[in-house]
mmCIF file of N, CA, C and O in Angstrom:
data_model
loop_
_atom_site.group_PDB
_atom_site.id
_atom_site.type_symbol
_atom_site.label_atom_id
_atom_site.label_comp_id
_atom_site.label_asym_id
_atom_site.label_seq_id
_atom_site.Cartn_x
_atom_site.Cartn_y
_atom_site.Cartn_z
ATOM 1 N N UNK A 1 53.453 143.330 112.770
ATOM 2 C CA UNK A 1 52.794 142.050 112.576
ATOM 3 C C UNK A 1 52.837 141.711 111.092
ATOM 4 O O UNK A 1 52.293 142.396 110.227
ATOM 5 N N UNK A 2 53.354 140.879 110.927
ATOM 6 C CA UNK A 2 53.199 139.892 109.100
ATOM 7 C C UNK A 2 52.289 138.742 109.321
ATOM 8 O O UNK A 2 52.251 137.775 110.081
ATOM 9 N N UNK A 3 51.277 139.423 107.963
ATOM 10 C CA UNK A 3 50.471 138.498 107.745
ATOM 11 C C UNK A 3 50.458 137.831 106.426
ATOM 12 O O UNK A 3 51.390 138.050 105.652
ATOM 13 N N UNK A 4 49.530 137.067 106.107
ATOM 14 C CA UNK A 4 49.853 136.351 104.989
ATOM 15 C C UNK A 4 48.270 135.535 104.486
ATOM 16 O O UNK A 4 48.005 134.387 104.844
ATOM 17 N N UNK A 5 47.411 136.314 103.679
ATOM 18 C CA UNK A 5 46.238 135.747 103.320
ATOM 19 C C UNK A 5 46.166 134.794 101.839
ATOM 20 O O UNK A 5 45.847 135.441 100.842
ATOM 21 N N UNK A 6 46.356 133.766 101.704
ATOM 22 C CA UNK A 6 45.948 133.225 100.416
ATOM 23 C C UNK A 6 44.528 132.732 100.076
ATOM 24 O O UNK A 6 43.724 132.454 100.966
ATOM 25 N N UNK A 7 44.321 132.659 99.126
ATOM 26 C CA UNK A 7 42.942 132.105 98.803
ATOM 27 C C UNK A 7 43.385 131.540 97.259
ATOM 28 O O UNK A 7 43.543 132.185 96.222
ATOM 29 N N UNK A 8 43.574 129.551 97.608
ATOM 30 C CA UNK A 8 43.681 128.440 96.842
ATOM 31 C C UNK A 8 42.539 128.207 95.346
ATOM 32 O O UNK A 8 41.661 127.356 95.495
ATOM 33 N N UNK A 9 42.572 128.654 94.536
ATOM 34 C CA UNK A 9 41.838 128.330 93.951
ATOM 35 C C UNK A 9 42.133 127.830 92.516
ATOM 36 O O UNK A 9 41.589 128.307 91.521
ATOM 37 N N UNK A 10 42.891 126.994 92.498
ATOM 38 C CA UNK A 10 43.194 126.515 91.465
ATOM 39 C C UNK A 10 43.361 125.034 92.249
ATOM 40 O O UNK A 10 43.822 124.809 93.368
ATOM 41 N N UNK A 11 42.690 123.900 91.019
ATOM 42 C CA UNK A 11 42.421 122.296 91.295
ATOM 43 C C UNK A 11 44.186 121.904 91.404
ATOM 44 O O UNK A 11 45.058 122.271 90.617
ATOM 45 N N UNK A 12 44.341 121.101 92.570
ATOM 46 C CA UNK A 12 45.550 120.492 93.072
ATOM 47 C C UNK A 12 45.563 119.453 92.162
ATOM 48 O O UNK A 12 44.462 118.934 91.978
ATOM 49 N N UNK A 13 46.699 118.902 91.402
ATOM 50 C CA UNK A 13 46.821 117.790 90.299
ATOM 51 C C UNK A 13 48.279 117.626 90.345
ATOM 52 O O UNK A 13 49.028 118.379 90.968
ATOM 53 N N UNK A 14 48.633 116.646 89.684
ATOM 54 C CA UNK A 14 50.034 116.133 89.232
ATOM 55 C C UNK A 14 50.443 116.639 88.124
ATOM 56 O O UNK A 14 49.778 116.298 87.146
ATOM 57 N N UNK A 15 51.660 117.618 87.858
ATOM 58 C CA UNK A 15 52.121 117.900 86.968
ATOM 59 C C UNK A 15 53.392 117.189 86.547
ATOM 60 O O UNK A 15 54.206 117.003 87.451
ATOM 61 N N UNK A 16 53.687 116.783 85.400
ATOM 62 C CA UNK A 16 54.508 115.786 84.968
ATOM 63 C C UNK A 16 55.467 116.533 83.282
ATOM 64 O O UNK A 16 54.997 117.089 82.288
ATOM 65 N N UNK A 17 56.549 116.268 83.567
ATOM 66 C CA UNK A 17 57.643 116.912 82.759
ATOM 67 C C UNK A 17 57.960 115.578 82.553
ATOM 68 O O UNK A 17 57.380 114.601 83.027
ATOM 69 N N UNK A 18 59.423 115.620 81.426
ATOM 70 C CA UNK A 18 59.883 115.096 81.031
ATOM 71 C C UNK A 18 60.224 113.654 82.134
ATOM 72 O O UNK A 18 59.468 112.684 82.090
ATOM 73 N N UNK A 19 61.279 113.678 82.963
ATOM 74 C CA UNK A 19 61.695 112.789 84.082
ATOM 75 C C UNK A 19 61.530 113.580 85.514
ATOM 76 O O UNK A 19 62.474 113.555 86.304
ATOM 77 N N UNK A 20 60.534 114.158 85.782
ATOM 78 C CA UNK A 20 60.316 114.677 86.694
ATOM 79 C C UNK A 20 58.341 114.611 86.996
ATOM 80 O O UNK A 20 57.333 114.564 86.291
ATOM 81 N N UNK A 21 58.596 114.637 88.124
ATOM 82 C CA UNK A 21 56.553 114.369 88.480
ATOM 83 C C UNK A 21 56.632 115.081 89.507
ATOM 84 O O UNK A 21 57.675 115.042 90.160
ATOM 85 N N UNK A 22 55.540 115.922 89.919
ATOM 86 C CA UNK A 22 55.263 117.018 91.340
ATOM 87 C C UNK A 22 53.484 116.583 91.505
ATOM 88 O O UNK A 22 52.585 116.757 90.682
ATOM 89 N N UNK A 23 53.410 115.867 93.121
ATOM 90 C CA UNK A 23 52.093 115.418 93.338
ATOM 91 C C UNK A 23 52.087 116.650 94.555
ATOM 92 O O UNK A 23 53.065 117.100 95.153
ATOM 93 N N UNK A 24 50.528 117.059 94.714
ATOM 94 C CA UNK A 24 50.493 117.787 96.169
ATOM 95 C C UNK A 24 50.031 116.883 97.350
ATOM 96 O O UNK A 24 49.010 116.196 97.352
ATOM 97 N N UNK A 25 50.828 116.979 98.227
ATOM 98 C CA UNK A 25 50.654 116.576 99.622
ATOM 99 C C UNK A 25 50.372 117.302 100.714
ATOM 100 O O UNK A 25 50.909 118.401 100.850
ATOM 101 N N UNK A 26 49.249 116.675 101.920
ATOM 102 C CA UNK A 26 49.401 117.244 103.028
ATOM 103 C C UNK A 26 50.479 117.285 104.091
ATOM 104 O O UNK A 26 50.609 116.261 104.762
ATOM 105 N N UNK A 27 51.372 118.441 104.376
ATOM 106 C CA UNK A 27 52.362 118.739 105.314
ATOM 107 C C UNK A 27 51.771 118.424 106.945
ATOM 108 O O UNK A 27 51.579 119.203 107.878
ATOM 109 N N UNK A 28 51.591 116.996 106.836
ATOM 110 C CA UNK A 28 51.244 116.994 108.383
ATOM 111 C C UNK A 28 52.289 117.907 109.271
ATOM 112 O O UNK A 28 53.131 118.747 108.953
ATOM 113 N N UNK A 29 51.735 117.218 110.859
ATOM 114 C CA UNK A 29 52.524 117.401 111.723
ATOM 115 C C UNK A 29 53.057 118.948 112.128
ATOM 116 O O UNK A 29 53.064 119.828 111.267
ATOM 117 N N UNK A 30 53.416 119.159 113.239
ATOM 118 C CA UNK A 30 53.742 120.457 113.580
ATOM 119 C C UNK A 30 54.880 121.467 112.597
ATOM 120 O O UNK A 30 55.775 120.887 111.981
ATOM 121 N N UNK A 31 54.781 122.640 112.540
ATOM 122 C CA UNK A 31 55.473 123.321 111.792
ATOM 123 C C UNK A 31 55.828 125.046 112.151
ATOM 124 O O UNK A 31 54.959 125.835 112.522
ATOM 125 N N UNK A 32 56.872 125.304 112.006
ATOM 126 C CA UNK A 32 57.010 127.257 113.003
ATOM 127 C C UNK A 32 56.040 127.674 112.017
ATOM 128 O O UNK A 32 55.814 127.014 111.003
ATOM 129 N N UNK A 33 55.494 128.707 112.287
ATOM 130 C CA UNK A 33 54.890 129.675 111.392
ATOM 131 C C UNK A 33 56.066 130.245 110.234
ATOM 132 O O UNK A 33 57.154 130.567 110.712
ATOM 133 N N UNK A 34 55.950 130.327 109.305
ATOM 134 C CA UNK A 34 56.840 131.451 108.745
ATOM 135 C C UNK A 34 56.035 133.097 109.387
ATOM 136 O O UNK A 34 56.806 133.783 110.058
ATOM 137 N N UNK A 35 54.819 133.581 109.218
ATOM 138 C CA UNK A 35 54.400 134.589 109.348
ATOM 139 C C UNK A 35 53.521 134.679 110.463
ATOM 140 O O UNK A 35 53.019 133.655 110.925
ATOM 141 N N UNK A 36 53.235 136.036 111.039
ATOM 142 C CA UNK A 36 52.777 135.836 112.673
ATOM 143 C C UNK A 36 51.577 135.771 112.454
ATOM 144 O O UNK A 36 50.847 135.920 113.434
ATOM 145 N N UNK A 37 50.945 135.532 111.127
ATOM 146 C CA UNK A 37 49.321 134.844 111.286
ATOM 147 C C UNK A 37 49.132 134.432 109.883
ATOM 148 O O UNK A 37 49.285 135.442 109.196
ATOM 149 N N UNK A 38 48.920 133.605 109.285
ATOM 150 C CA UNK A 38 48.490 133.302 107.914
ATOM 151 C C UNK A 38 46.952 132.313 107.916
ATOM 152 O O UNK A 38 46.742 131.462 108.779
ATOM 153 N N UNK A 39 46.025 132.609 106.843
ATOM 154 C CA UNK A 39 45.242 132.093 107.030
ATOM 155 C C UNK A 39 44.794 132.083 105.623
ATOM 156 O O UNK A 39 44.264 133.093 105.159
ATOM 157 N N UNK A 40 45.044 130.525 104.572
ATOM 158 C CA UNK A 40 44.958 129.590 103.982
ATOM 159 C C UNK A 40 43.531 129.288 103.313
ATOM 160 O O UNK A 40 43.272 128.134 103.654
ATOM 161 N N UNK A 41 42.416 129.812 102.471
ATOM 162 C CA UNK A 41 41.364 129.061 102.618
ATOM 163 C C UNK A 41 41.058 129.058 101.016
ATOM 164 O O UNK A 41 41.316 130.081 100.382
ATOM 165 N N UNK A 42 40.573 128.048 100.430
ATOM 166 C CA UNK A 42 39.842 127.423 99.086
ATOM 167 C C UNK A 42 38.833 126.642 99.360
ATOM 168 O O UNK A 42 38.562 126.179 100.468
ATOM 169 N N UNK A 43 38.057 126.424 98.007
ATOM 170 C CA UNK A 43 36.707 125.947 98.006
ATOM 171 C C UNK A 43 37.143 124.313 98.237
ATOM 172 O O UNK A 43 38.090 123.640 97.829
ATOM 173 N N UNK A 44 36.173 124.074 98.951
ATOM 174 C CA UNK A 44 36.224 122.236 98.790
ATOM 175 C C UNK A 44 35.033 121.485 98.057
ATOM 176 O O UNK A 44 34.467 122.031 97.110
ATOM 177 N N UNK A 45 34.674 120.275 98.489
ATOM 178 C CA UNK A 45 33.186 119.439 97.963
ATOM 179 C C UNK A 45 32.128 120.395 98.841
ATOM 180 O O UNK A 45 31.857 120.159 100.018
ATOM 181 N N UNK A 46 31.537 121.591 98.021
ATOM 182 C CA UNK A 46 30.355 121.765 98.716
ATOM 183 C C UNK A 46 30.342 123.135 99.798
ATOM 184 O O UNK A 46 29.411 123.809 100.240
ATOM 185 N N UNK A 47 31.729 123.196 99.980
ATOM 186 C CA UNK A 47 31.463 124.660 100.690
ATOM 187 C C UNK A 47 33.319 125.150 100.544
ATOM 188 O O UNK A 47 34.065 125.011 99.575
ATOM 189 N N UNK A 48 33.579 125.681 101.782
ATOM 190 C CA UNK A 48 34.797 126.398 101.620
ATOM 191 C C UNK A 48 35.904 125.605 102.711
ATOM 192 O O UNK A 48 35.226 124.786 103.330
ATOM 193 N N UNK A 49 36.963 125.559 103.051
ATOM 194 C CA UNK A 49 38.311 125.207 104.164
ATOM 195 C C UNK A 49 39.217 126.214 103.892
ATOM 196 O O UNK A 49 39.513 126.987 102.981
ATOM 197 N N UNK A 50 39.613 125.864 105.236
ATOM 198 C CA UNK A 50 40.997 126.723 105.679
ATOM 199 C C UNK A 50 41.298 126.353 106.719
ATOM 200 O O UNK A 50 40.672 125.673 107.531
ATOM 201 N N UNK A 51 43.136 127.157 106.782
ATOM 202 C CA UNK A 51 43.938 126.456 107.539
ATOM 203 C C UNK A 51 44.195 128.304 108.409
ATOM 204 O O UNK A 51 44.558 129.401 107.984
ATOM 205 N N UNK A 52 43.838 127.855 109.523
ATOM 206 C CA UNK A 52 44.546 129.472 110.316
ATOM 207 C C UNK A 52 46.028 129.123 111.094
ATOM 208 O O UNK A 52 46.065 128.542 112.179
ATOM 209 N N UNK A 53 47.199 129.563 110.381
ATOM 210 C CA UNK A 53 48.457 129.129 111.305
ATOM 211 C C UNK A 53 49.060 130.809 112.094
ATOM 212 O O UNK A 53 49.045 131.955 111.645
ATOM 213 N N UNK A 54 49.462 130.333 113.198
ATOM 214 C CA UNK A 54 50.056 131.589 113.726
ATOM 215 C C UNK A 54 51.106 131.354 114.929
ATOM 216 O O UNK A 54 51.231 130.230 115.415
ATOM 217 N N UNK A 55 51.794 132.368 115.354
ATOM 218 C CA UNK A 55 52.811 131.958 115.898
ATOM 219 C C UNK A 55 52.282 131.820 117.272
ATOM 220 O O UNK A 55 51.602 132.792 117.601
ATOM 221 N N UNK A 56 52.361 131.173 117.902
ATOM 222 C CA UNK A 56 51.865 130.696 119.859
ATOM 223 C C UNK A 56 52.896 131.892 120.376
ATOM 224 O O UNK A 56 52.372 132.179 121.453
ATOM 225 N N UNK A 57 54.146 132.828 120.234
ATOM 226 C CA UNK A 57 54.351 133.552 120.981
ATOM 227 C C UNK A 57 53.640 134.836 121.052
ATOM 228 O O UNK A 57 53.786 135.719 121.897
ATOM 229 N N UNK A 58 52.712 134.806 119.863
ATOM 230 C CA UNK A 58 51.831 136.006 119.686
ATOM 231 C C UNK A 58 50.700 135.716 120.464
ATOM 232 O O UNK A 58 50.868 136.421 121.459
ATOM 233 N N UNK A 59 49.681 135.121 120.603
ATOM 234 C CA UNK A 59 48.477 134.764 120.255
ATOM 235 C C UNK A 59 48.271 133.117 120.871
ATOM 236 O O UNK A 59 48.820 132.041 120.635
ATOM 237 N N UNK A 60 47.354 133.504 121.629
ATOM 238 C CA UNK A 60 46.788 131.883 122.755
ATOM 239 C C UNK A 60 46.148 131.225 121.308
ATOM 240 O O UNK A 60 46.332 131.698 120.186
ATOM 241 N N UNK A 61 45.359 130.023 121.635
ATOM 242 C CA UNK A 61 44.597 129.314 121.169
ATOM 243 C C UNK A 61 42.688 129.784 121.240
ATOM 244 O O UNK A 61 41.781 129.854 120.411
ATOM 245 N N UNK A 62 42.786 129.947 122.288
ATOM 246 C CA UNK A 62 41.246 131.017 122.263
ATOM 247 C C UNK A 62 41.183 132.441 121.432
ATOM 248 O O UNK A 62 40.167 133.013 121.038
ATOM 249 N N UNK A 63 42.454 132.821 121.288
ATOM 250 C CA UNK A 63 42.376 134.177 120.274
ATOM 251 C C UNK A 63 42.145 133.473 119.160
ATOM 252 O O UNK A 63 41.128 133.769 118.534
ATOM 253 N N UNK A 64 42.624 132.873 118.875
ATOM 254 C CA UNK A 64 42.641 132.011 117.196
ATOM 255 C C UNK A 64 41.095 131.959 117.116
ATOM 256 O O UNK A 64 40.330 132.635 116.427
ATOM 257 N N UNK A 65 40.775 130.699 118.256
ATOM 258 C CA UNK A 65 39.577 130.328 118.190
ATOM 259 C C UNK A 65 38.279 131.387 117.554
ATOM 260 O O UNK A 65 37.482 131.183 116.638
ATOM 261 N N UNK A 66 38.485 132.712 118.571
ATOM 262 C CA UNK A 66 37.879 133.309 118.363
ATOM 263 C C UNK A 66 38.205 134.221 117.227
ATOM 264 O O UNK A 66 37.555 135.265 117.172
ATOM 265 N N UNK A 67 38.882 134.052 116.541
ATOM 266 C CA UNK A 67 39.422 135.030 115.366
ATOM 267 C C UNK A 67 38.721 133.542 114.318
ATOM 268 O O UNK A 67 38.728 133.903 113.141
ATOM 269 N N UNK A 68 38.473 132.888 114.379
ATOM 270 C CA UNK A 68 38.054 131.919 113.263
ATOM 271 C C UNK A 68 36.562 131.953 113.686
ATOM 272 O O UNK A 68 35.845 131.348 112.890
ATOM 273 N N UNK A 69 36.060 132.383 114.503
ATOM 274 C CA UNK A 69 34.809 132.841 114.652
ATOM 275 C C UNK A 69 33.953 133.791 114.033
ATOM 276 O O UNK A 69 32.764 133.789 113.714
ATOM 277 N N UNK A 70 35.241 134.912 113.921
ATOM 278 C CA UNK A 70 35.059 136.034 113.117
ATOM 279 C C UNK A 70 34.989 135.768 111.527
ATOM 280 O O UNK A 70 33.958 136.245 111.053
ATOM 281 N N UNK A 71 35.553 135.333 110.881
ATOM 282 C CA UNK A 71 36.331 135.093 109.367
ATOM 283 C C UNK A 71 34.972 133.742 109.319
ATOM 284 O O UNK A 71 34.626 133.483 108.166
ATOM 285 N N UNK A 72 34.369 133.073 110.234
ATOM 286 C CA UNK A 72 33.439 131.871 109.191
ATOM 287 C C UNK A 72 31.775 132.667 109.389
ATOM 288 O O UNK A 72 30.793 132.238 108.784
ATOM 289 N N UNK A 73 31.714 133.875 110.342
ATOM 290 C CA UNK A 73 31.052 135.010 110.261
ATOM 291 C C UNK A 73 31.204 135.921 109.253
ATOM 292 O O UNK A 73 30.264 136.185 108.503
ATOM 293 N N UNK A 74 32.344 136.462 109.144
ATOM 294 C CA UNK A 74 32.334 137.033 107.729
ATOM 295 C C UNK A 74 31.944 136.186 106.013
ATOM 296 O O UNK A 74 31.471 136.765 105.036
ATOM 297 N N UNK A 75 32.297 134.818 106.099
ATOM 298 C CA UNK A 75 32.226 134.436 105.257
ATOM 299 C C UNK A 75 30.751 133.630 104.533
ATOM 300 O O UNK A 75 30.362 133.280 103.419
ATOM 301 N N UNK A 76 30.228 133.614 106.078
ATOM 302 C CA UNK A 76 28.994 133.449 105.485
ATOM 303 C C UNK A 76 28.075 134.546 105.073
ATOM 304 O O UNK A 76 27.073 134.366 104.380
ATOM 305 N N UNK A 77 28.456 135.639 105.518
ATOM 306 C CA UNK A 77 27.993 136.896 105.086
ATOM 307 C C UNK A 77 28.252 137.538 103.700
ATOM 308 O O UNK A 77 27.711 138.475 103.113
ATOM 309 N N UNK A 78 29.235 136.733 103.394
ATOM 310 C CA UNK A 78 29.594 137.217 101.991
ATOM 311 C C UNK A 78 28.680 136.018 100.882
ATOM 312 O O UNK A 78 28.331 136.248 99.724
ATOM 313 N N UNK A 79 28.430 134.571 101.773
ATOM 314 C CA UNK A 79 27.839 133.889 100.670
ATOM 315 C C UNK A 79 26.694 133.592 100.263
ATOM 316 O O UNK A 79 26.164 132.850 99.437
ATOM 317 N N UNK A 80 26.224 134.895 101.598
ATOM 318 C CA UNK A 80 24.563 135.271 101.586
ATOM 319 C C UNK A 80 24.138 136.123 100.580
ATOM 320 O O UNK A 80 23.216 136.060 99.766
ATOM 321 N N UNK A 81 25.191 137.104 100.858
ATOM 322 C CA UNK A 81 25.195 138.392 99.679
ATOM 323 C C UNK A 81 26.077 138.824 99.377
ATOM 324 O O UNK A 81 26.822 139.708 99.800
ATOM 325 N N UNK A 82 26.020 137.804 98.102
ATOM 326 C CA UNK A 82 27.280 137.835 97.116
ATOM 327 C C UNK A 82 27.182 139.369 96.645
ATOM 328 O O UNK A 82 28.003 139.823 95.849
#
């Protein structure tokens, strides 16, 4: 199994070179997994987000479900006692 945990924490902005500009965008719309579970999360206005992606030949939608059950359980546990 490949996984893939990031945690975003650096402010999304426009960086600008000479004749060149890089804005960040949201990648709507459907997409393969690269990795058979990755799960995406940084601070937002006021609390935390994340994105859980994984591959559907692994793993239903109720596993997810319930695996994001787990991780916003863990995470409030961590922001109880830091």
């Amino acid at each position: 199994v490949q996984v893939m945990l990031l945690w975003q924490n650096t402010p999304a902005h426009e960086l600008a070179f000479d004749q060149v500009s890089l804005q960040p965008f949201e990648a709507g719309g459907r997409i393969r997994a690269k990795f058979d579970l990755t799960l995406e999360m940084g601070e937002a206005a006021g609390g935390f987000e994340g994105v859980l992606e994984y591959r559907t030949e692994l793993y239903t939608p109720a596993e997810m479900a319930r695996l994001a059950g787990h991780i916003a359980t863990l995470v409030k546990a961590i922001v109880a006692h830091p």
